[in-house]
Amino acid sequence: MTVSIQHEGEIAVVTVDNPPVNALGQALRQGLWDAVGTLDADPSVRAVVLICAGRTFIAGADVTEFGKPPVPPHLPDLVDRLEQATKPWIAAIHGSALGGGFEVAMGCRFRVALDSATVGLPEVTLGIVPGASGTVRTPRLAGVEAAVELVTTGRPVKAAKALSLGLVDAVVTGDLRAEAVAFARNALTQPLPQPISARPVTSPDAAWWEEQRKAIAKRAKGEVAPLRALDCLRMAAEKPFAEAMAHERATFLELRASDQAAALRHIFFAERGAPKPAHLDDAKPKDIRSAAVIGGGTMGAGIAAALRDAGLPVTLIERDAEAVQRGLQNLRSIFDGAVKRGKLTEAQAEARMDGVTAGSDYSLLAGTDLVIEAVFEDLAVKRAVFAQLGQTCRVGAILATNTSYLDPRLIAEGLPHPDRFLGLHFFSPANVMKLLEIVPTPTTSPETLATGFALARTLNKIPVQAGICDGFIGNRILKRYRAEAETLVRQGTPIAAIDAAMRAYGFAMGPFEAQDLGGLDIAFLQREGARAAGQDVPETLGDILVRAGRKGQKTGGGWYDYMPGERAPKPSETTARLLAENIGSGPVLGFEEIAARLTAAMAEEGRTILAEGIALKPSDIDLVEVHGYGYPRWRGGPMFAAG
Ligand code: 3HC
Ligand code: NAI
């Protein structure tokens, strides 16, 4: 039964039970619609508590219904009906009251939340605006400023904050049902507040709205929903309730059918599917209670920080005492940075460091459950590390390499019990970036692979399985993307136009600016290594620049020039001169053509990757690009965008 009714004296308790997240599918909407009628007609009932079974309050509209024609009762009508019920309804919120879930709660006369609950209107993250009065009731409930923040960012807030904003009326601990029933009884002793739709709203002046528009447009980088949400909110603040509702509904229906919403839904479901690949259904992950990282450089420190953020005790191994201190310092600066940005308190940063044991002696690893190697990208160095790990770690310990380009099979050669070995490819900064490429070798056991996926969940990362090839999924596509960008330069399109086109497409940076930031030398050295090993690697434009000492921002110039202490790229005459011989005078492409060429190249490489079995499904490639390489989420990734 989706909706059931119990009675506690004069209080009726309506329980919604629609696993997994009580999404508002048609049956649930109908169930609630009918419950209002039943309880209105029941003279023994004076108030109604609306509570949910399972892990959460109503988490929103049923997103799986979004591609289909809407079927009545429509959600805005249900919210109105709740508000117009002759008995006051009290929403009892645990877990998340999101989107349509929070709109239902706003149809209720009161909202009581457990202290662990969150509430919010995340619709813009799905490319839509709230469609059942979220933009119209929220300003009447919590004021325009809070509503604009909540709706245009889509970021949910925790119960305590929700209370301070006026989004909920009470925060309780312990038994939510009992607390909500007690709240209802108490509410009946006092005059009822106005229904939210009848409350007044005061609009800020036009200048304030203009400021918001500018700030949101800058943040949105081409995403339309946040600005459309702002329009709805302004309408709600300036026009009568019914007019604002009609505008919101029209905007909701229009955006629901948009390409951006389809792309964002695609990523939403891909993200939820990623942690549970069907082929691992029977494999039981091992318990990971402790972890170690070998190498405390850029990646090692970032990985150690991610592990500590997830609460795991970490052992950090470096080459010698001095390197140990450097590694610890790298890790400390990550936490210090988090303190500066207000993400951690001093005490939390201290506690993060207290959970780290560091040294150069591998015997520290005897009891560790998981070891991740992040030493220099050099086969001999990595092999020497795994030879020691093979001798010192428990047979049951999982051993992983963070290599970017080396063949994990060669790294693991000679390792006793190679079934426990796999690649775990993190992205820099490893404590921030969501992507984790998981690279099994032919000897990796299903249990080890499943442990990699479980680790991703623990670290709050998006796992994608990748096969073995040069660059796995992400770096292989990156190489192709950069090569295509160089082809356009060779054909005569200016470097700055290509970067601007990709920014206009939605990337935070274009391919050349990004290389200047990261350094051109890493890829150069890799190409030189391949050349030294006898491979035929054609000279790239990047090679010409590096040979002339232009490695990017760190040398004051790469594709662009940089003024000392500045990060703004300036078109470079030196670069133009160095590359002159290689640049033709073909037609200069427009922004859309540039983006079309580059994204098509990515998709084509993606198709080859799929054909070779390096990626298991197109949506995995999209997740890699969105979470590892800044592909605009609202474009859905290169495979989705290619159709
Ligand atoms: N519709 C349909 N299915 C949904 C859903 C939704 N709104 N939200 C979650 N699910 C499904 C997931 O796809 C997943 O399915 P699976 O088990 O088959 O893969 C399952 O529910 C569990 O989801 P999670 O793995 O995400 O569960 P968590 O416990 O980690 O998280 C949650 C729970 C915080 C509620 C999270 O699921 C979430 O954020 N959901 C989306 C909430 C949302 O965006 N709501 C707004 C929808 S739009 C709307 O309401 C429009 C309205 O204004 C008209
Ligand atoms: P780095 O040079 O910053 O750090 C390497 C660290 O390993 C140094 O601190 C060094 O002292 C230590 N080290 C070297 N040999 C060691 C040994 N035998 N025992 C213990 N420690 C040893 O390098 P970075 O960038 O952190 O890269 C590490 C690995 O991660 C490489 O395989 C790299 O390809 C990979 N990677 C790098 C990414 C990046 O963006 N930098 C992204 C993803 C993977």
XYZ file of C-alpha atoms and ligand atoms in Angstrom:
741
model
C 0.000 0.000 0.000
C 1.534 3.348 -1.041
C -0.496 5.472 1.395
C -1.980 4.201 4.648
C -3.851 5.915 7.460
C -3.659 5.206 11.190
C -5.290 7.093 14.025
C -3.807 8.327 17.274
C -6.871 9.771 18.940
C -7.882 12.920 17.078
C -4.640 12.933 15.044
C -4.524 10.889 11.834
C -1.129 9.646 10.682
C -0.759 9.244 6.927
C 2.215 7.055 6.026
C 3.711 7.096 2.561
C 5.555 3.934 1.585
C 6.869 4.014 -1.950
C 10.415 2.611 -1.980
C 13.173 3.373 -2.600
C 12.773 7.136 -2.032
C 8.987 7.762 -1.895
C 9.093 9.535 -5.272
C 5.769 11.121 -6.225
C 4.653 8.792 -8.984
C 1.042 8.832 -10.142
C -0.098 6.179 -7.641
C 1.320 8.134 -4.716
C -0.196 11.411 -5.921
C -3.556 9.686 -6.224
C -3.143 8.053 -2.791
C -2.484 11.399 -1.130
C -5.296 13.045 -3.079
C -7.726 10.414 -1.811
C -6.363 10.632 1.746
C -7.222 14.338 1.896
C -10.796 13.515 0.903
C -11.107 10.647 3.381
C -9.730 12.651 6.304
C -11.704 15.789 5.491
C -14.821 13.644 5.716
C -13.837 11.998 9.019
C -15.225 14.034 11.929
C -13.021 12.214 14.468
C -9.878 13.689 12.890
C -8.701 17.186 13.854
C -5.183 17.206 12.347
C -3.064 15.015 10.089
C 0.611 14.030 10.326
C 2.208 13.126 6.994
C 5.179 10.814 7.499
C 7.178 8.477 5.282
C 8.439 4.913 5.662
C 11.948 3.892 4.637
C 15.087 5.942 4.323
C 13.583 9.303 3.471
C 10.633 11.668 3.261
C 9.332 12.201 -0.298
C 12.487 12.807 -2.367
C 10.693 14.538 -5.218
C 8.698 13.999 -8.349
C 9.319 10.641 -10.017
C 12.055 11.523 -12.480
C 11.348 8.385 -14.530
C 7.962 9.941 -15.460
C 9.590 13.043 -16.949
C 9.848 11.746 -20.503
C 6.111 10.900 -20.526
C 2.894 12.941 -20.711
C 1.789 14.095 -17.230
C -1.076 12.069 -15.748
C -3.484 13.553 -13.148
C -3.690 14.309 -10.344
C -0.984 16.840 -11.126
C 1.392 17.738 -8.354
C 0.545 21.463 -8.132
C -3.116 20.520 -7.730
C -2.231 18.043 -4.993
C -0.225 20.680 -3.115
C -3.205 23.076 -3.359
C -5.538 20.350 -2.142
C -3.349 19.655 0.894
C -3.290 23.341 1.689
C -7.046 23.636 1.347
C -7.778 20.544 3.469
C -10.183 21.343 6.259
C -7.804 19.800 8.836
C -4.245 21.105 9.177
C -1.592 18.736 7.809
C 1.845 18.512 9.445
C 4.749 17.172 7.384
C 7.089 14.995 9.479
C 10.396 15.015 7.631
C 13.295 12.577 7.886
C 16.011 11.943 5.291
C 15.442 14.389 2.443
C 12.405 16.466 1.512
C 13.446 17.470 -1.975
C 11.754 19.067 -4.955
C 8.149 17.890 -5.116
C 8.678 16.401 -1.654
C 9.353 19.805 -0.172
C 6.529 21.283 -2.224
C 4.158 18.748 -0.655
C 5.555 19.763 2.727
C 4.786 23.405 1.857
C 1.206 22.404 1.107
C 1.048 21.300 4.741
C 0.287 23.878 7.424
C 3.445 22.959 9.418
C 6.777 21.219 8.866
C 8.575 19.268 11.599
C 11.999 17.833 10.744
C 14.387 15.398 12.380
C 17.705 17.077 13.129
C 19.420 14.820 10.562
C 17.028 15.768 7.754
C 17.687 18.014 4.760
C 15.244 20.009 2.668
C 15.681 21.639 -0.687
C 14.598 22.345 -4.220
C 17.248 20.680 -6.426
C 15.220 20.938 -9.654
C 17.749 23.173 -11.448
C 20.269 20.325 -11.161
C 17.859 18.371 -13.364
C 17.541 21.225 -15.859
C 14.074 22.259 -14.704
C 12.461 24.656 -12.237
C 10.286 23.521 -9.344
C 6.939 22.649 -10.908
C 4.546 22.514 -7.977
C 4.867 25.969 -6.413
C 8.463 25.790 -5.175
C 9.277 29.155 -6.712
C 5.986 30.696 -5.570
C 5.463 29.355 -2.048
C 9.118 29.419 -0.893
C 9.430 33.255 -1.035
C 6.154 33.483 0.922
C 7.489 31.029 3.504
C 11.104 32.136 3.946
C 11.472 35.441 2.122
C 12.773 36.186 -1.344
C 16.499 36.072 -0.575
C 16.429 32.626 0.994
C 14.191 31.371 -1.806
C 16.513 32.663 -4.514
C 19.491 30.978 -2.883
C 17.660 27.683 -2.390
C 16.034 27.468 -5.810
C 18.744 28.850 -8.099
C 21.598 26.815 -6.588
C 19.521 23.690 -6.015
C 21.602 23.068 -2.878
C 19.642 21.468 -0.034
C 20.031 22.770 3.518
C 20.275 20.852 6.781
C 17.455 20.940 9.321
C 19.056 23.521 11.633
C 19.587 25.947 8.751
C 16.092 25.233 7.444
C 14.736 26.188 10.868
C 16.697 29.423 10.933
C 15.396 30.313 7.451
C 11.824 29.536 8.433
C 11.541 26.627 5.996
C 10.542 24.308 8.843
C 8.738 25.107 12.078
C 10.486 22.718 14.453
C 13.514 20.448 14.561
C 13.228 17.371 16.749
C 15.334 14.387 17.770
C 14.353 10.828 18.581
C 10.937 9.467 17.591
C 9.761 11.642 14.695
C 6.243 10.248 14.602
C 5.660 10.802 18.322
C 7.182 14.271 18.134
C 5.065 15.230 15.133
C 1.872 13.952 16.760
C 2.716 15.950 19.908
C 3.395 19.007 17.718
C 0.009 18.532 16.037
C -1.814 18.315 19.381
C -0.117 21.476 20.564
C -0.849 23.288 17.279
C -4.543 22.625 17.769
C -4.475 24.676 20.966
C -3.529 27.838 19.076
C -4.795 29.823 16.112
C -3.539 28.333 12.845
C -1.094 30.303 10.720
C -2.189 31.389 7.246
C -1.699 28.844 4.473
C 1.532 29.744 2.673
C -0.218 30.835 -0.538
C -2.064 33.516 1.444
C 1.037 34.963 3.078
C 2.444 38.271 1.863
C 5.733 38.591 0.017
C 7.905 41.661 -0.369
C 9.973 42.064 -3.498
C 13.439 43.630 -3.388
C 14.015 46.433 -5.891
C 14.889 46.007 -9.560
C 18.604 46.600 -8.948
C 18.721 43.634 -6.574
C 17.135 41.363 -9.162
C 19.617 42.572 -11.787
C 22.516 41.784 -9.476
C 21.186 38.281 -8.927
C 20.764 37.781 -12.649
C 24.375 38.741 -13.321
C 25.759 36.528 -10.568
C 23.670 33.535 -11.631
C 24.457 33.953 -15.340
C 28.164 33.932 -14.492
C 27.818 30.758 -12.424
C 25.498 28.980 -14.845
C 27.889 29.096 -17.841
C 25.184 28.349 -20.378
C 22.858 26.322 -18.164
C 19.377 27.801 -18.562
C 17.383 26.486 -15.589
C 18.890 28.717 -12.852
C 18.048 31.907 -14.759
C 14.574 30.683 -15.632
C 14.099 29.855 -11.944
C 15.083 33.419 -11.085
C 12.431 34.707 -13.510
C 9.834 32.549 -11.761
C 10.915 33.823 -8.343
C 10.674 37.427 -9.468
C 7.237 36.791 -10.853
C 6.303 35.224 -7.504
C 7.528 38.298 -5.637
C 5.867 40.837 -7.912
C 2.650 39.246 -9.204
C -0.401 37.597 -7.638
C -0.089 33.946 -6.567
C -2.158 32.473 -9.411
C -0.286 34.380 -12.119
C 3.078 33.301 -10.717
C 1.867 29.693 -10.511
C 0.820 29.712 -14.149
C 4.205 31.096 -15.148
C 6.062 28.490 -13.069
C 4.013 25.642 -14.537
C 4.588 26.794 -18.104
C 8.329 27.150 -17.479
C 8.474 23.737 -15.801
C 6.733 21.984 -18.692
C 8.871 23.761 -21.282
C 12.153 22.944 -19.550
C 11.130 19.377 -18.760
C 11.075 18.732 -22.499
C 14.397 20.530 -23.128
C 17.700 19.025 -24.273
C 19.436 20.302 -21.153
C 16.967 18.542 -18.863
C 17.330 15.313 -20.842
C 21.128 15.573 -20.538
C 20.994 16.231 -16.805
C 18.588 13.314 -16.262
C 20.958 11.112 -18.213
C 23.825 12.046 -15.894
C 21.577 11.700 -12.807
C 20.735 8.094 -13.650
C 24.261 7.278 -14.898
C 25.646 8.435 -11.542
C 23.211 6.276 -9.659
C 23.949 3.237 -11.834
C 27.731 3.627 -11.702
C 28.387 2.253 -8.191
C 26.477 -0.977 -8.842
C 27.606 -2.644 -12.083
C 25.496 -5.716 -12.811
C 28.507 -7.967 -13.453
C 29.593 -7.559 -9.823
C 26.273 -8.585 -8.303
C 27.708 -11.800 -6.849
C 31.049 -10.401 -5.667
C 31.323 -9.430 -2.040
C 33.658 -6.501 -1.358
C 36.222 -6.822 1.402
C 35.982 -4.660 4.477
C 38.384 -1.741 4.288
C 39.106 -0.414 7.766
C 42.590 0.973 7.188
C 44.510 2.261 4.210
C 48.013 3.249 3.178
C 49.438 5.424 0.447
C 52.925 5.014 -0.990
C 54.303 8.361 -2.136
C 53.284 11.655 -0.567
C 53.514 13.895 -3.644
C 50.653 15.669 -5.406
C 48.534 12.569 -5.850
C 49.591 10.610 -2.776
C 48.787 13.502 -0.446
C 45.445 14.092 -2.192
C 44.509 10.413 -1.963
C 45.533 10.308 1.691
C 43.348 13.366 2.327
C 40.388 11.690 0.615
C 40.860 8.570 2.742
C 41.092 10.639 5.937
C 38.012 12.664 4.950
C 36.185 9.332 4.785
C 37.375 8.513 8.301
C 39.924 5.808 7.466
C 43.213 5.679 9.376
C 46.033 6.213 6.889
C 49.675 5.176 6.764
C 51.860 7.273 4.465
C 55.093 5.743 3.163
C 57.826 7.822 1.537
C 61.394 7.172 0.477
C 63.289 8.616 3.431
C 62.830 10.749 6.520
C 63.041 13.992 4.588
C 60.495 12.877 2.007
C 58.223 11.704 4.830
C 58.241 15.223 6.251
C 57.531 16.691 2.805
C 54.657 14.257 2.316
C 53.169 15.162 5.696
C 53.545 18.829 4.843
C 51.719 18.289 1.520
C 48.898 16.632 3.389
C 48.801 19.316 6.051
C 48.553 22.056 3.423
C 45.468 20.355 1.976
C 43.736 20.438 5.363
C 45.009 23.962 6.097
C 43.477 25.052 2.788
C 40.184 23.463 3.846
C 40.338 25.410 7.135
C 40.980 28.662 5.250
C 37.973 28.039 3.018
C 35.839 27.291 6.062
C 35.339 23.639 5.096
C 37.050 22.277 8.223
C 37.609 23.641 11.711
C 41.160 23.765 13.118
C 40.231 20.904 15.429
C 38.937 18.790 12.550
C 42.111 19.439 10.549
C 44.170 18.374 13.575
C 42.101 15.224 13.922
C 42.651 14.471 10.221
C 46.434 14.696 10.749
C 46.282 12.692 13.984
C 44.905 9.775 12.001
C 48.023 9.603 9.826
C 51.046 7.421 10.583
C 54.013 8.210 8.378
C 57.394 6.618 7.790
C 59.660 4.920 5.294
C 59.493 1.451 6.792
C 57.171 -0.954 4.978
C 56.685 -2.984 8.150
C 54.173 -0.271 9.109
C 51.888 -1.867 6.495
C 51.682 -5.345 8.008
C 48.046 -4.981 9.121
C 46.745 -2.583 6.437
C 43.650 -3.555 4.406
C 44.304 -1.408 1.305
C 47.487 0.090 -0.125
C 47.457 2.649 -2.951
C 50.725 3.343 -4.730
C 51.278 6.902 -6.030
C 55.056 7.100 -6.603
C 56.825 8.443 -9.717
C 55.402 7.355 -13.063
C 58.275 4.966 -13.688
C 57.823 1.248 -14.214
C 61.004 0.206 -12.404
C 60.227 2.392 -9.367
C 56.658 1.100 -9.192
C 57.745 -2.513 -9.563
C 60.237 -2.136 -6.741
C 57.443 -0.771 -4.556
C 55.147 -3.726 -5.325
C 57.975 -6.188 -4.701
C 58.188 -4.801 -1.167
C 54.413 -4.708 -0.759
C 54.264 -8.350 -1.837
C 56.620 -9.229 0.972
C 55.160 -7.106 3.762
C 51.402 -6.858 3.268
C 48.862 -9.441 4.371
C 47.763 -11.824 1.605
C 44.234 -10.447 2.058
C 45.270 -6.817 1.559
C 44.161 -5.066 -1.635
C 47.065 -3.501 -3.565
C 46.385 -0.711 -6.043
C 48.340 1.501 -8.415
C 47.404 5.064 -9.321
C 49.386 4.971 -12.559
C 48.172 7.287 -15.323
C 49.677 5.617 -18.358
C 51.741 2.553 -17.420
C 50.360 -0.912 -18.048
C 49.119 -2.224 -14.679
C 49.868 -5.788 -15.827
C 53.555 -4.936 -16.040
C 53.492 -3.187 -12.664
C 52.000 -6.294 -11.017
C 54.321 -8.783 -12.708
C 55.837 -11.111 -10.121
C 53.458 -9.998 -7.358
C 52.377 -12.926 -5.180
C 48.554 -13.315 -5.207
C 47.929 -10.930 -8.129
C 44.176 -11.455 -7.735
C 44.275 -8.690 -5.084
C 45.817 -6.122 -7.436
C 44.035 -3.448 -9.479
C 44.396 0.082 -10.813
C 42.682 2.909 -8.931
C 43.153 6.008 -11.048
C 42.367 9.161 -9.098
C 42.229 12.663 -10.579
C 43.987 15.741 -9.324
C 43.215 17.157 -6.751
C 42.353 13.658 -5.541
C 40.467 14.821 -2.465
C 38.192 16.977 -4.608
C 37.682 15.328 -7.992
C 34.746 12.919 -8.031
C 35.980 10.502 -10.678
C 37.717 7.214 -9.900
C 38.699 5.010 -12.830
C 38.881 1.407 -11.671
C 41.193 -0.705 -13.794
C 41.169 -4.471 -13.301
C 43.914 -6.630 -14.818
C 43.142 -10.103 -16.187
C 44.115 -11.555 -12.798
C 42.108 -9.158 -10.586
C 39.465 -11.139 -8.683
C 35.802 -10.062 -8.734
C 36.103 -9.551 -4.972
C 39.003 -7.119 -5.436
C 37.138 -5.282 -8.188
C 34.016 -5.057 -6.018
C 36.193 -3.645 -3.230
C 37.337 -0.893 -5.608
C 33.701 0.053 -6.215
C 32.921 -0.104 -2.499
C 35.899 2.146 -1.809
C 34.520 4.683 -4.291
C 31.275 4.744 -2.311
C 33.194 5.220 0.938
C 35.133 8.114 -0.605
C 31.982 9.588 -2.177
C 33.439 9.212 -5.662
C 31.928 8.158 -8.969
C 33.515 4.862 -10.027
C 33.932 3.921 -13.671
C 35.508 0.670 -14.771
C 38.155 1.062 -17.472
C 40.124 -1.469 -19.468
C 43.854 -1.335 -20.038
C 45.095 0.901 -22.847
C 47.215 4.006 -23.126
C 45.465 6.561 -20.903
C 42.512 4.324 -19.932
C 39.245 6.113 -20.800
C 39.781 9.707 -19.734
C 43.361 10.495 -20.679
C 42.927 8.680 -23.977
C 40.016 10.919 -24.913
C 41.928 13.947 -23.612
C 44.793 13.121 -25.948
C 42.428 12.909 -28.885
C 40.708 16.155 -27.883
C 44.023 17.988 -27.683
C 45.196 16.523 -30.961
C 42.019 17.704 -32.678
C 42.450 21.157 -31.127
C 45.992 21.265 -32.546
C 44.638 20.212 -35.938
C 42.336 23.232 -35.897
C 45.290 25.479 -35.039
C 47.304 23.982 -37.877
C 44.381 24.675 -40.202
C 44.364 28.333 -39.222
C 41.904 28.793 -36.336
C 43.481 30.961 -33.622
C 44.350 29.351 -30.287
C 42.317 31.926 -28.370
C 39.247 31.311 -30.534
C 39.368 27.599 -29.752
C 39.583 28.213 -26.023
C 36.789 30.773 -26.172
C 34.614 28.372 -28.164
C 35.009 25.612 -25.608
C 34.224 28.014 -22.781
C 31.139 29.076 -24.674
C 30.256 25.377 -24.980
C 30.362 25.172 -21.185
C 33.871 24.078 -20.178
C 35.481 26.198 -17.452
C 38.603 26.398 -19.629
C 39.583 25.710 -23.193
C 42.115 23.006 -24.098
C 45.104 25.334 -24.443
C 44.520 27.391 -21.290
C 44.095 24.132 -19.404
C 47.439 22.840 -20.675
C 49.147 26.067 -19.663
C 47.732 25.655 -16.177
C 48.712 21.982 -15.769
C 52.047 22.252 -17.598
C 52.867 21.105 -21.124
C 55.910 19.152 -20.003
C 54.096 16.119 -18.542
C 52.591 15.033 -21.852
C 55.782 16.055 -23.645
C 57.925 13.787 -21.457
C 55.512 10.973 -22.011
C 55.748 11.390 -25.788
C 59.521 11.586 -25.551
C 59.517 8.360 -23.534
C 57.476 6.640 -26.219
C 59.805 7.974 -28.915
C 62.837 6.725 -26.981
C 61.142 3.323 -26.810
C 61.008 3.308 -30.611
C 57.350 4.279 -31.080
C 56.399 6.535 -33.942
C 54.978 9.608 -32.180
C 54.652 12.579 -34.533
C 55.904 15.969 -33.369
C 53.093 18.021 -31.838
C 52.804 21.807 -31.640
C 53.087 21.401 -27.870
C 56.480 19.715 -28.371
C 57.720 22.751 -30.287
C 56.710 25.025 -27.415
C 58.268 22.850 -24.698
C 61.525 22.576 -26.651
C 61.573 26.385 -26.667
C 61.180 26.390 -22.883
C 57.474 27.261 -22.906
C 55.948 24.825 -20.431
C 52.928 26.887 -19.422
C 52.112 29.287 -16.600
C 54.979 28.031 -14.474
C 57.524 29.278 -17.053
C 55.662 32.511 -17.760
C 54.392 31.213 -21.066
C 53.110 28.242 -23.028
C 50.360 28.578 -25.591
C 49.875 32.061 -24.136
C 52.058 34.614 -22.338
C 51.491 35.404 -18.666
C 52.541 38.551 -16.862
C 54.478 37.805 -13.670
C 52.067 36.960 -10.855
C 49.063 36.937 -13.207
C 46.986 34.067 -14.475
C 45.206 35.790 -17.332
C 46.350 34.349 -20.692
C 47.557 36.850 -23.305
C 47.913 35.810 -26.958
C 51.629 35.310 -27.545
C 53.711 36.632 -30.406
C 56.495 34.236 -29.449
C 54.151 31.279 -29.780
C 52.851 32.611 -33.083
C 56.429 32.891 -34.358
C 57.430 29.412 -33.109
C 54.433 27.771 -34.723
C 54.261 29.926 -37.863
C 55.628 27.284 -40.238
C 53.038 24.763 -39.097
C 50.007 26.966 -39.424
C 48.020 27.043 -42.637
C 45.641 29.710 -43.775
C 42.487 27.642 -43.891
C 39.116 29.104 -43.027
C 38.807 30.315 -39.435
C 36.040 28.303 -37.820
C 33.232 29.849 -35.778
C 32.606 28.907 -32.151
C 29.904 26.369 -32.885
C 31.928 24.653 -35.577
C 34.944 24.486 -33.291
C 32.953 22.913 -30.465
C 31.276 20.536 -32.892
C 34.640 19.371 -34.263
C 36.222 18.858 -30.849
C 33.272 17.137 -29.212
C 32.782 14.933 -32.266
C 36.413 13.833 -31.977
C 35.851 12.943 -28.332
C 32.736 10.944 -29.171
C 34.526 9.141 -31.976
C 37.352 8.124 -29.659
C 34.644 7.072 -27.193
C 33.088 4.790 -29.772
C 36.462 3.141 -30.450
C 36.963 2.739 -26.714
C 33.585 1.005 -26.461
C 34.306 -1.216 -29.437
C 37.552 -2.298 -27.802
C 35.776 -3.020 -24.514
C 37.836 -0.401 -22.657
C 34.588 1.196 -21.443
C 31.555 -0.940 -20.669
C 28.846 1.538 -21.644
C 28.517 4.980 -23.237
C 27.219 6.556 -20.024
C 30.460 5.527 -18.275
C 32.388 7.630 -20.795
C 30.042 10.541 -20.137
C 30.641 10.231 -16.391
C 34.414 10.211 -16.936
C 34.244 13.401 -18.975
C 31.820 15.207 -16.679
C 33.520 14.253 -13.422
C 37.153 14.141 -14.489
C 37.563 16.636 -17.323
C 35.030 19.421 -16.836
C 32.692 18.466 -19.667
C 29.539 20.537 -19.015
C 27.130 18.374 -17.090
C 24.138 19.923 -18.814
C 25.438 18.703 -22.174
C 25.305 15.129 -20.845
C 28.859 14.162 -21.853
C 30.284 13.530 -25.334
C 28.454 10.274 -26.020
C 25.067 11.689 -25.027
C 25.723 14.906 -26.926
C 26.625 12.951 -30.069
C 23.177 11.299 -29.858
N 12.652 9.804 -9.102
C 12.831 8.529 -9.463
N 13.793 7.747 -8.927
C 14.598 8.280 -8.008
C 14.467 9.622 -7.579
C 13.440 10.398 -8.167
N 13.224 11.678 -7.810
N 15.413 9.876 -6.660
C 16.107 8.735 -6.492
N 15.614 7.771 -7.306
C 16.060 6.374 -7.397
C 17.497 6.266 -7.868
O 17.578 6.272 -9.272
C 17.920 4.955 -7.263
O 17.364 3.933 -8.070
P 18.107 2.513 -8.240
O 18.232 1.970 -6.843
O 17.208 1.767 -9.134
O 19.432 2.874 -8.848
C 17.184 4.926 -5.934
O 16.102 5.863 -6.074
C 18.018 5.334 -4.755
O 18.625 6.585 -5.028
P 20.058 6.967 -4.466
O 21.031 5.887 -4.791
O 20.352 8.346 -4.927
O 19.754 6.929 -2.892
P 20.436 7.718 -1.714
O 19.841 7.176 -0.470
O 21.904 7.766 -1.899
O 19.918 9.237 -1.897
C 18.289 10.942 -2.256
C 18.583 9.551 -1.664
C 19.073 12.012 -1.501
C 16.817 11.199 -2.116
C 18.720 10.970 -3.746
O 18.157 9.847 -4.390
C 18.306 12.188 -4.520
O 18.902 13.238 -4.382
N 17.286 12.056 -5.371
C 16.864 13.069 -6.269
C 16.041 14.120 -5.594
C 15.559 15.146 -6.579
O 16.267 15.602 -7.442
N 14.284 15.537 -6.421
C 13.682 16.510 -7.260
C 13.034 15.823 -8.393
S 12.341 16.957 -9.551
C 10.886 17.482 -8.840
O 10.580 17.110 -7.745
C 10.022 18.386 -9.669
C 8.905 18.990 -8.893
O 9.235 20.305 -8.546
C 7.647 19.015 -9.689
P 54.876 13.485 -7.498
O 56.198 13.559 -8.118
O 54.192 14.715 -7.012
O 54.936 12.480 -6.255
C 55.575 11.247 -6.270
C 56.029 10.957 -4.859
O 56.445 9.615 -4.789
C 57.192 11.825 -4.417
O 56.826 12.468 -3.203
C 58.320 10.825 -4.203
O 59.165 11.170 -3.129
C 57.558 9.560 -3.916
N 58.304 8.339 -4.211
C 59.057 8.082 -5.287
N 59.570 6.837 -5.189
C 59.128 6.315 -4.030
C 59.310 5.074 -3.381
N 60.052 4.140 -3.905
N 58.699 4.882 -2.197
C 57.933 5.837 -1.654
N 57.729 7.028 -2.233
C 58.317 7.277 -3.405
O 53.947 12.713 -8.545
P 52.363 12.693 -8.654
O 51.921 13.723 -9.597
O 51.793 12.635 -7.299
O 52.109 11.300 -9.388
C 52.173 10.076 -8.705
C 51.501 9.013 -9.546
O 50.151 9.380 -9.777
C 52.119 8.823 -10.912
O 52.032 7.462 -11.257
C 51.229 9.657 -11.819
O 51.240 9.211 -13.140
C 49.887 9.396 -11.175
N 48.855 10.399 -11.439
C 49.162 11.721 -11.450
C 48.175 12.654 -11.676
C 48.476 14.124 -11.637
O 47.626 14.909 -12.074
N 49.615 14.539 -11.114
C 46.775 12.255 -11.942
C 46.546 10.826 -11.806
C 47.575 9.956 -11.592
